[in-house]
PDB file of C-alpha atoms and ligand atoms in Angstrom:
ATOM      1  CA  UNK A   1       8.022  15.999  56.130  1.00 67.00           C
ATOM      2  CA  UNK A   2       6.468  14.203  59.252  1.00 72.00           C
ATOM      3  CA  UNK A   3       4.072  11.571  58.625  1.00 77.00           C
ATOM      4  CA  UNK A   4       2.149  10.588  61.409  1.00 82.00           C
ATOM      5  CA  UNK A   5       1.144   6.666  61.049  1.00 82.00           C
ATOM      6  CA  UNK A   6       0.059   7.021  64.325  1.00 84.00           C
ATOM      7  CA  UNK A   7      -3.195   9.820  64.859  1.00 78.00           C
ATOM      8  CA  UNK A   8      -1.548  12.111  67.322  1.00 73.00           C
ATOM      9  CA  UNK A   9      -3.786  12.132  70.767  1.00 67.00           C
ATOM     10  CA  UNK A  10      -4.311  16.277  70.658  1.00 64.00           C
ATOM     11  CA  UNK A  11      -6.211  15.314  67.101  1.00 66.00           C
ATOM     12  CA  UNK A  12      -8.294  13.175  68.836  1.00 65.00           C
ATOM     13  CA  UNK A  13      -8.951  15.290  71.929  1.00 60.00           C
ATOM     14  CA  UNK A  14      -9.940  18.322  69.504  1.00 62.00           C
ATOM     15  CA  UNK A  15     -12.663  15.547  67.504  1.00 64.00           C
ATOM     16  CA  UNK A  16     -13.840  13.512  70.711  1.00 59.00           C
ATOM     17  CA  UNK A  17     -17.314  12.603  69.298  1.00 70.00           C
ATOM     18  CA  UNK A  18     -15.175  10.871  66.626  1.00 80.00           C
ATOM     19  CA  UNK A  19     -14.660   7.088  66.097  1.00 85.00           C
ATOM     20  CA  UNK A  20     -10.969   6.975  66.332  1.00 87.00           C
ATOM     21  CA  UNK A  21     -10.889   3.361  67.624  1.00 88.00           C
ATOM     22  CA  UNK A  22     -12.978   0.570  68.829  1.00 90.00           C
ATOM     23  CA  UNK A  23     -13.051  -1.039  72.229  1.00 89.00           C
ATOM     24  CA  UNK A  24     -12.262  -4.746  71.539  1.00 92.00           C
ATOM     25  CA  UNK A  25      -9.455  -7.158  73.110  1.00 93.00           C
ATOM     26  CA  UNK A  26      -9.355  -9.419  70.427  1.00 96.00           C
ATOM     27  CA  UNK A  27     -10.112  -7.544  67.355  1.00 97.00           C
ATOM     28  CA  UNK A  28      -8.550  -5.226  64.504  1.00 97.00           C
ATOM     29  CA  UNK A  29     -10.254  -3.196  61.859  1.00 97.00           C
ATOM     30  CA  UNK A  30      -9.299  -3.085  58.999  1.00 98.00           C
ATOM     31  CA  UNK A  31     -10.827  -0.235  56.303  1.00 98.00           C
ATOM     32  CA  UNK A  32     -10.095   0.752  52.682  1.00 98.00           C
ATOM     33  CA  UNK A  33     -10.544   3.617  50.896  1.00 98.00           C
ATOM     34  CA  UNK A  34     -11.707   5.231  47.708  1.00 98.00           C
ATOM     35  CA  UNK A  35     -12.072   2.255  46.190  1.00 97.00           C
ATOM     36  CA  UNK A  36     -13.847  -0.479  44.745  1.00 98.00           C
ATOM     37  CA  UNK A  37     -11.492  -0.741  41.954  1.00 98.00           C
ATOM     38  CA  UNK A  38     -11.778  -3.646  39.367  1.00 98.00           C
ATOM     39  CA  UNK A  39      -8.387  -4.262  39.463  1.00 98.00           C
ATOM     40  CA  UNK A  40      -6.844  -3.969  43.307  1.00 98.00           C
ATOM     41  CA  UNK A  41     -10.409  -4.610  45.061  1.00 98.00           C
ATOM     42  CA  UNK A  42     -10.364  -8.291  44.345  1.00 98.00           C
ATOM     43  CA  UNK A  43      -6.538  -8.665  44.953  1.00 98.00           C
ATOM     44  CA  UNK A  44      -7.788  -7.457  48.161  1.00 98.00           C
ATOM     45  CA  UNK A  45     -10.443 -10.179  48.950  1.00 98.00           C
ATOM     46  CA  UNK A  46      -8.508 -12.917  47.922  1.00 98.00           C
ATOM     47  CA  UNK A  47      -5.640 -11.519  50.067  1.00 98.00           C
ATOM     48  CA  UNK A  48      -8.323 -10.668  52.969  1.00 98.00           C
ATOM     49  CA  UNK A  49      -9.961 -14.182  52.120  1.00 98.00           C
ATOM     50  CA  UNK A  50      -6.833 -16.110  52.984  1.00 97.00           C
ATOM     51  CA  UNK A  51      -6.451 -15.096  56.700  1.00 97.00           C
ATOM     52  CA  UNK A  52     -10.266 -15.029  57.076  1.00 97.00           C
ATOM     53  CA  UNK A  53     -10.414 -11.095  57.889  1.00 98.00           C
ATOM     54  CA  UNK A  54     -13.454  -9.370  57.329  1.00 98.00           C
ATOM     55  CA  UNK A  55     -13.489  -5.350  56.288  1.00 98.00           C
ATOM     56  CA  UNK A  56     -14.873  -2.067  55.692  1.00 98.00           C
ATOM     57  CA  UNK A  57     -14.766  -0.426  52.299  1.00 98.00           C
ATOM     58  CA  UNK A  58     -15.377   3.209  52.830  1.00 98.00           C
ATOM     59  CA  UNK A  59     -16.355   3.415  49.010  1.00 98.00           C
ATOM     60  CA  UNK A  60     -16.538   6.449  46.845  1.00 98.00           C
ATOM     61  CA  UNK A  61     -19.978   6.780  44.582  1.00 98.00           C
ATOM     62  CA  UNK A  62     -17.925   7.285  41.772  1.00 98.00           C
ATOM     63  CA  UNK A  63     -15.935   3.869  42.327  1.00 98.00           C
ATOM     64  CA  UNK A  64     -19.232   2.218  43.275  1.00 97.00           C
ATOM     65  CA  UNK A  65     -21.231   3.448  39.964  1.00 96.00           C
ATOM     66  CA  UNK A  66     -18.406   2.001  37.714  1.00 96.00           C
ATOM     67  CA  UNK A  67     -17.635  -1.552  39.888  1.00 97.00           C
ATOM     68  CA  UNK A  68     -20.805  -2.304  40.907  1.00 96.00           C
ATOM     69  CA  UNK A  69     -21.158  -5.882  40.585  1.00 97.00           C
ATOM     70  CA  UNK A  70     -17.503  -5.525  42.464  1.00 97.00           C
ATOM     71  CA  UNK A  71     -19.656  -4.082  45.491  1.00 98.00           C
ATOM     72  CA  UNK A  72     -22.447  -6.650  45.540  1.00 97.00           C
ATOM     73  CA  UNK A  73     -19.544  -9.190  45.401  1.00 97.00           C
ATOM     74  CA  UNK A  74     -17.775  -7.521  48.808  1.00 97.00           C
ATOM     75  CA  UNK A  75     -21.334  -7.879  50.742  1.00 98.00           C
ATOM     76  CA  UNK A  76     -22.123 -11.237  49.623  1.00 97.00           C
ATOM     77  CA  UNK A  77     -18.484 -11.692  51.475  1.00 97.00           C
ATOM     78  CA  UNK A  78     -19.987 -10.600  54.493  1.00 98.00           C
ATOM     79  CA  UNK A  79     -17.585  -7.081  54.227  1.00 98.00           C
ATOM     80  CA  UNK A  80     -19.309  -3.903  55.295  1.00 98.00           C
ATOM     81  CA  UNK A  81     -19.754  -1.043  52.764  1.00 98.00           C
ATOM     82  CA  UNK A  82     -19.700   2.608  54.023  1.00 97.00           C
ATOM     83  CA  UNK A  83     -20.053   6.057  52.832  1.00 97.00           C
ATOM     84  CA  UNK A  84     -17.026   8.016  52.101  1.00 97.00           C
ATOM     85  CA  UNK A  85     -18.607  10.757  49.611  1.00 97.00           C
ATOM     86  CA  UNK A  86     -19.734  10.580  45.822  1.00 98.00           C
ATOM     87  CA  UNK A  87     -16.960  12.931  44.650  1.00 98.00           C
ATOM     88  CA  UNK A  88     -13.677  12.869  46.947  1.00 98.00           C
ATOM     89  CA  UNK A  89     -14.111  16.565  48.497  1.00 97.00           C
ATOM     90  CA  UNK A  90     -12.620  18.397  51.286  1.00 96.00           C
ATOM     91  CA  UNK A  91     -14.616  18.741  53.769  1.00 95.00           C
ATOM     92  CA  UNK A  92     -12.439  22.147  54.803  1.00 95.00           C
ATOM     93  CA  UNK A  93     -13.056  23.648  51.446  1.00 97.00           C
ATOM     94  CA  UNK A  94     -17.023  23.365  50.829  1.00 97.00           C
ATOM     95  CA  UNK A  95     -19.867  24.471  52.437  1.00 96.00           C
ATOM     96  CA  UNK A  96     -22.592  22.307  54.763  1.00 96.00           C
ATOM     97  CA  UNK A  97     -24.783  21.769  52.263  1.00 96.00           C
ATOM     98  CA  UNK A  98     -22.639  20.202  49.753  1.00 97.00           C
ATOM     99  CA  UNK A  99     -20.504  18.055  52.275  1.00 96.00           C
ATOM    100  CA  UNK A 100     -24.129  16.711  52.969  1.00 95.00           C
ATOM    101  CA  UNK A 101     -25.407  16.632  48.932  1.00 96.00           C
ATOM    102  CA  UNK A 102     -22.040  14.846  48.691  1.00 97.00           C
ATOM    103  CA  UNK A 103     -22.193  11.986  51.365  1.00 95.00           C
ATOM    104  CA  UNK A 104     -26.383  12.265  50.210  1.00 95.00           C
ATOM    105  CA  UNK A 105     -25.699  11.043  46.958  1.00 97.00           C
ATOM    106  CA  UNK A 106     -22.875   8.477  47.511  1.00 97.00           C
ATOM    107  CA  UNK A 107     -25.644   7.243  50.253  1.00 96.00           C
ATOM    108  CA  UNK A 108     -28.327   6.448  48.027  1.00 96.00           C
ATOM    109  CA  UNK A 109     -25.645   3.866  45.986  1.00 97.00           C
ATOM    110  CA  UNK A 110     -24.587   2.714  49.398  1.00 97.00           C
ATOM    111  CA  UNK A 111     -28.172   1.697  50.585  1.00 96.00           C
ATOM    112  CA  UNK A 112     -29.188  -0.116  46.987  1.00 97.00           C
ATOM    113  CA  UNK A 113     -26.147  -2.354  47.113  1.00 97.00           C
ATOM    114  CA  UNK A 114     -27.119  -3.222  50.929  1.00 97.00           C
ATOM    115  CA  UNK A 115     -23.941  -1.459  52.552  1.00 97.00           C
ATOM    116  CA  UNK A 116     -24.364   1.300  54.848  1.00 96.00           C
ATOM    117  CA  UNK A 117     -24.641   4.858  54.698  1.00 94.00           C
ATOM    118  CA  UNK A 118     -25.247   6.091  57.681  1.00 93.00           C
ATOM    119  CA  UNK A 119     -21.450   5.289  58.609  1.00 95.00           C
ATOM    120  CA  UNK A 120     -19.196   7.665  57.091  1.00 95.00           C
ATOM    121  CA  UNK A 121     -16.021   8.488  56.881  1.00 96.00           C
ATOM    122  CA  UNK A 122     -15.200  12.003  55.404  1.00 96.00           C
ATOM    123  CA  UNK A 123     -12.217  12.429  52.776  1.00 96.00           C
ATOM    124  CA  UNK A 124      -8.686  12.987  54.419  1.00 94.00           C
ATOM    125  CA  UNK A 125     -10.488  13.228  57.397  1.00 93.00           C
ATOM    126  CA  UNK A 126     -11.466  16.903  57.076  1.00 94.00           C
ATOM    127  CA  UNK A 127     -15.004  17.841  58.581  1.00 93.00           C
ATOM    128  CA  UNK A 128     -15.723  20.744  60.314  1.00 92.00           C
ATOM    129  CA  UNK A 129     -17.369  21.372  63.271  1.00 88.00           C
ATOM    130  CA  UNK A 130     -20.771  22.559  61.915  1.00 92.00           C
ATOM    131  CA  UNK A 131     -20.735  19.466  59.139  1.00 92.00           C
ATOM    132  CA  UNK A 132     -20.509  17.193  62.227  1.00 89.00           C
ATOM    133  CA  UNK A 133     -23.103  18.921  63.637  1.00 88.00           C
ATOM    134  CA  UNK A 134     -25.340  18.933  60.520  1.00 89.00           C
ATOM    135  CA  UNK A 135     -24.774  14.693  60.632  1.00 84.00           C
ATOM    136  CA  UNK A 136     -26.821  14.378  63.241  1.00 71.00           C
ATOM    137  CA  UNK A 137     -27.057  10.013  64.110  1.00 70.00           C
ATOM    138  CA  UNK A 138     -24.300   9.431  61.908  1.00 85.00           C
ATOM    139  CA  UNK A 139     -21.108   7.836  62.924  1.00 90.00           C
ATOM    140  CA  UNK A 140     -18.356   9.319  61.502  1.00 92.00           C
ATOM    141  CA  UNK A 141     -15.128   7.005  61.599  1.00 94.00           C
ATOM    142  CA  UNK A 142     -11.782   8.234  61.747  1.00 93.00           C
ATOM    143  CA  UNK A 143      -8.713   5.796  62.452  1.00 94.00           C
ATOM    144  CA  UNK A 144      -5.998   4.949  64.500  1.00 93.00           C
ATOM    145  CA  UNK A 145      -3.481   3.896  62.442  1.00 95.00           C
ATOM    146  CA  UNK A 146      -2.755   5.535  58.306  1.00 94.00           C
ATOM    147  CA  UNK A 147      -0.837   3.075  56.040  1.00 94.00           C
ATOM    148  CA  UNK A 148       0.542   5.771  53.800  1.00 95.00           C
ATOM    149  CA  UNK A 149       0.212   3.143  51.150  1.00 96.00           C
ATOM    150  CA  UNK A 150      -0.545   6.165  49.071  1.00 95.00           C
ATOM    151  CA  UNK A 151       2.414   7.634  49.297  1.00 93.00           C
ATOM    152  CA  UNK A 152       5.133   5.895  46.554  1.00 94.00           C
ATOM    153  CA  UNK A 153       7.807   7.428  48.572  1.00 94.00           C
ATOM    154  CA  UNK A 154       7.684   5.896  51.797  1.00 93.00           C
ATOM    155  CA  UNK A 155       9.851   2.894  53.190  1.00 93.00           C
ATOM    156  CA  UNK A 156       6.821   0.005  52.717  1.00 94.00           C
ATOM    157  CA  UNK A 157       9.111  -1.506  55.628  1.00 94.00           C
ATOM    158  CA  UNK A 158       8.649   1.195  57.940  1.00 93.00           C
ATOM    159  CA  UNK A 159       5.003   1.398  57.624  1.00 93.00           C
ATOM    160  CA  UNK A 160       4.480  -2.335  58.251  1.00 94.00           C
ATOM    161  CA  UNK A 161       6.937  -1.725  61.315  1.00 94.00           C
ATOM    162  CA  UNK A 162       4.423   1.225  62.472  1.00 93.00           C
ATOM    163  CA  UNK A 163       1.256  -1.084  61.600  1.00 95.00           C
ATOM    164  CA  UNK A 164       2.112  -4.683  63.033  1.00 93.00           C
ATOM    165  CA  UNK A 165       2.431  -3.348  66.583  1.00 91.00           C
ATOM    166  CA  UNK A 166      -1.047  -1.815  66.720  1.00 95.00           C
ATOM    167  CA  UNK A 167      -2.818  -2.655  69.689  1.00 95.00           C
ATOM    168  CA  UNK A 168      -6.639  -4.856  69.143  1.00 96.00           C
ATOM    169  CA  UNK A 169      -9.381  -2.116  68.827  1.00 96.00           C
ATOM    170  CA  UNK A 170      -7.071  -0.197  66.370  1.00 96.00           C
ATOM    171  CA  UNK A 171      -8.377   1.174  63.116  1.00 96.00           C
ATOM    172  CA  UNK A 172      -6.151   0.940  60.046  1.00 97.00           C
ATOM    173  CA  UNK A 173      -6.317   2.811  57.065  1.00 97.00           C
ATOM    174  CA  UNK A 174      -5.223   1.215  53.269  1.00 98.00           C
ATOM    175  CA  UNK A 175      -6.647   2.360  49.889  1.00 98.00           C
ATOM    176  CA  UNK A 176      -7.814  -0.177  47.393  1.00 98.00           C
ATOM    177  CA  UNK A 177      -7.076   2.149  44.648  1.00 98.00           C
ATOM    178  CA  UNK A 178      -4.412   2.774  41.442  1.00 98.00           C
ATOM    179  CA  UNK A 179      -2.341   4.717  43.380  1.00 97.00           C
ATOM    180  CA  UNK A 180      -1.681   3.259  46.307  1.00 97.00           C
ATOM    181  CA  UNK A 181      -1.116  -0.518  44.741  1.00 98.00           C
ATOM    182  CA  UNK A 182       2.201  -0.912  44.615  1.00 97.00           C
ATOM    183  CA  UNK A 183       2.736  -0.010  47.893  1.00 97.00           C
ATOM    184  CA  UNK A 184       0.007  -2.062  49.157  1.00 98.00           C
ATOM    185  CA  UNK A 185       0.969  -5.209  47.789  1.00 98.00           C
ATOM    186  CA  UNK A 186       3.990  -5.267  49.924  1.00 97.00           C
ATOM    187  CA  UNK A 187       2.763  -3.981  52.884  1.00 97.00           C
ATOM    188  CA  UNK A 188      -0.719  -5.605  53.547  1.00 98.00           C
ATOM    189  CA  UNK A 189       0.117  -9.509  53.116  1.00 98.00           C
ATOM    190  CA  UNK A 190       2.503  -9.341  55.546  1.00 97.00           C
ATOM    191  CA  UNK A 191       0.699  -6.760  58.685  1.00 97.00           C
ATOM    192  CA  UNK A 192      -2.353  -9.423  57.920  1.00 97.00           C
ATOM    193  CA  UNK A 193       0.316 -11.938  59.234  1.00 97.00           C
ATOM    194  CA  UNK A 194       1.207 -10.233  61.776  1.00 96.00           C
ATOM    195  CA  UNK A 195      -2.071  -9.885  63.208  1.00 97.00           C
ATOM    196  CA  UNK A 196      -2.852 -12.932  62.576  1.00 97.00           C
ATOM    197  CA  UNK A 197       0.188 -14.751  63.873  1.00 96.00           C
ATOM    198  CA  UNK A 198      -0.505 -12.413  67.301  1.00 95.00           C
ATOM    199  CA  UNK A 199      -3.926 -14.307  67.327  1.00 96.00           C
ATOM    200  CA  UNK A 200      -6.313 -10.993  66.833  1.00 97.00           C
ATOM    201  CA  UNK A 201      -9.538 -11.541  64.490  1.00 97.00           C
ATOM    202  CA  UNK A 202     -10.426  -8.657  61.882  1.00 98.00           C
ATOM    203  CA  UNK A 203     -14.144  -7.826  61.952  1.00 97.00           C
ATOM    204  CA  UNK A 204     -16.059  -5.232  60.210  1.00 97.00           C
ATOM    205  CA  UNK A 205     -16.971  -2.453  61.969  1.00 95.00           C
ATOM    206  CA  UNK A 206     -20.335  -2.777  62.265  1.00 88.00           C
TER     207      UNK A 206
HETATM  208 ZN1   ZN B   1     -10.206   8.896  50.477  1.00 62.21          ZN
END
């Protein structure tokens, strides 16, 4: 099996009107995933805390509903909440309306915490063309870089290999979730030295 940690340019020249990257010289974005968990998510700020980075949580509603002091506690950190679905769906598997009764309901959390909805990013990346279209004013984020912290099976040395040499204006992709833990314990500390070390800032992206 291939795993890109890179996004492959012919994905991003199919999905143009996608966020894929930000311009910046100076700055990398960090996200995270399907969390807030009560567990990993605070791991997270302290770890995010003690290089001064701030972050996006693309949260599910289901995370949010169960951790939601956790939430408030991320935005009174000054790190930006967004919208990555109430249920994790496949965009490729469900119709228009329900990607948007989805990303709807998740959205109405989003807003009452003080995050924001409007900025989406849809699970494993799968929206189709006509959901995109249905989103009208919404920016839907993508990313440059994937961790695979998900993924017990990978090398956590090879992914902080692939990470560490991302150029400013990248993207990256962890989850602050169960599953993905182990692996990101070992792989974020040290790609937030990295980056740091190389002099970049990490910024929210909003
Ligand atoms: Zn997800």
């Amino acid at each position: 099996m291939i795993r890109f940690y890179k996004t492959p340019w012919i994905v991003k020249v199919f999905y143009p009107s996608l966020f894929w990257q930000k311009p910046s010289n100076d700055t990398i974005y960090l996200t995270f995933d399907d969390g807030p968990d009560a567990e990993v998510t605070p791991w997270v700020l302290e770890e995010l805390d003690r290089v001064g980075a701030k972050a996006t949580f693309f949260c599910l509603g289901t995370s949010l509903e169960s951790n939601f002091d956790l939430a408030k506690q991320l935005i009174s950190k000054r790190h930006l909440i967004a919208n990555h679905g109430y249920h994790h769906l496949d965009g490729w598997k469900i119709s228009v309306s329900d990607f948007k009764l989805n990303m709807a309901k998740s959205g109405k959390l989003i807003d009452e915490v003080g995050g924001q909805s409007k900025m989406i990013r849809p699970p494993y990346g799968h929206i189709s063309r006509s959901q995109l279209r249905a989103l009208d004013s919404i920016d839907v984020i993508m990313w440059s870089h994937l961790s695979w912290d998900f993924d017990r099976r990978i090398d956590p040395i090879r992914s902080i290999s692939k990470l560490k040499v991302a150029a400013p204006g990248s993207i990256l992709v962890f989850h602050d979730t169960q599953q993905s833990f182990p692996i990101l314990k070992q792989i974020l500390p040290e790609v937030l030295n990295c980056f740091s070390d190389r002099g970049l800032k990490f910024e929210t992206l909003q």
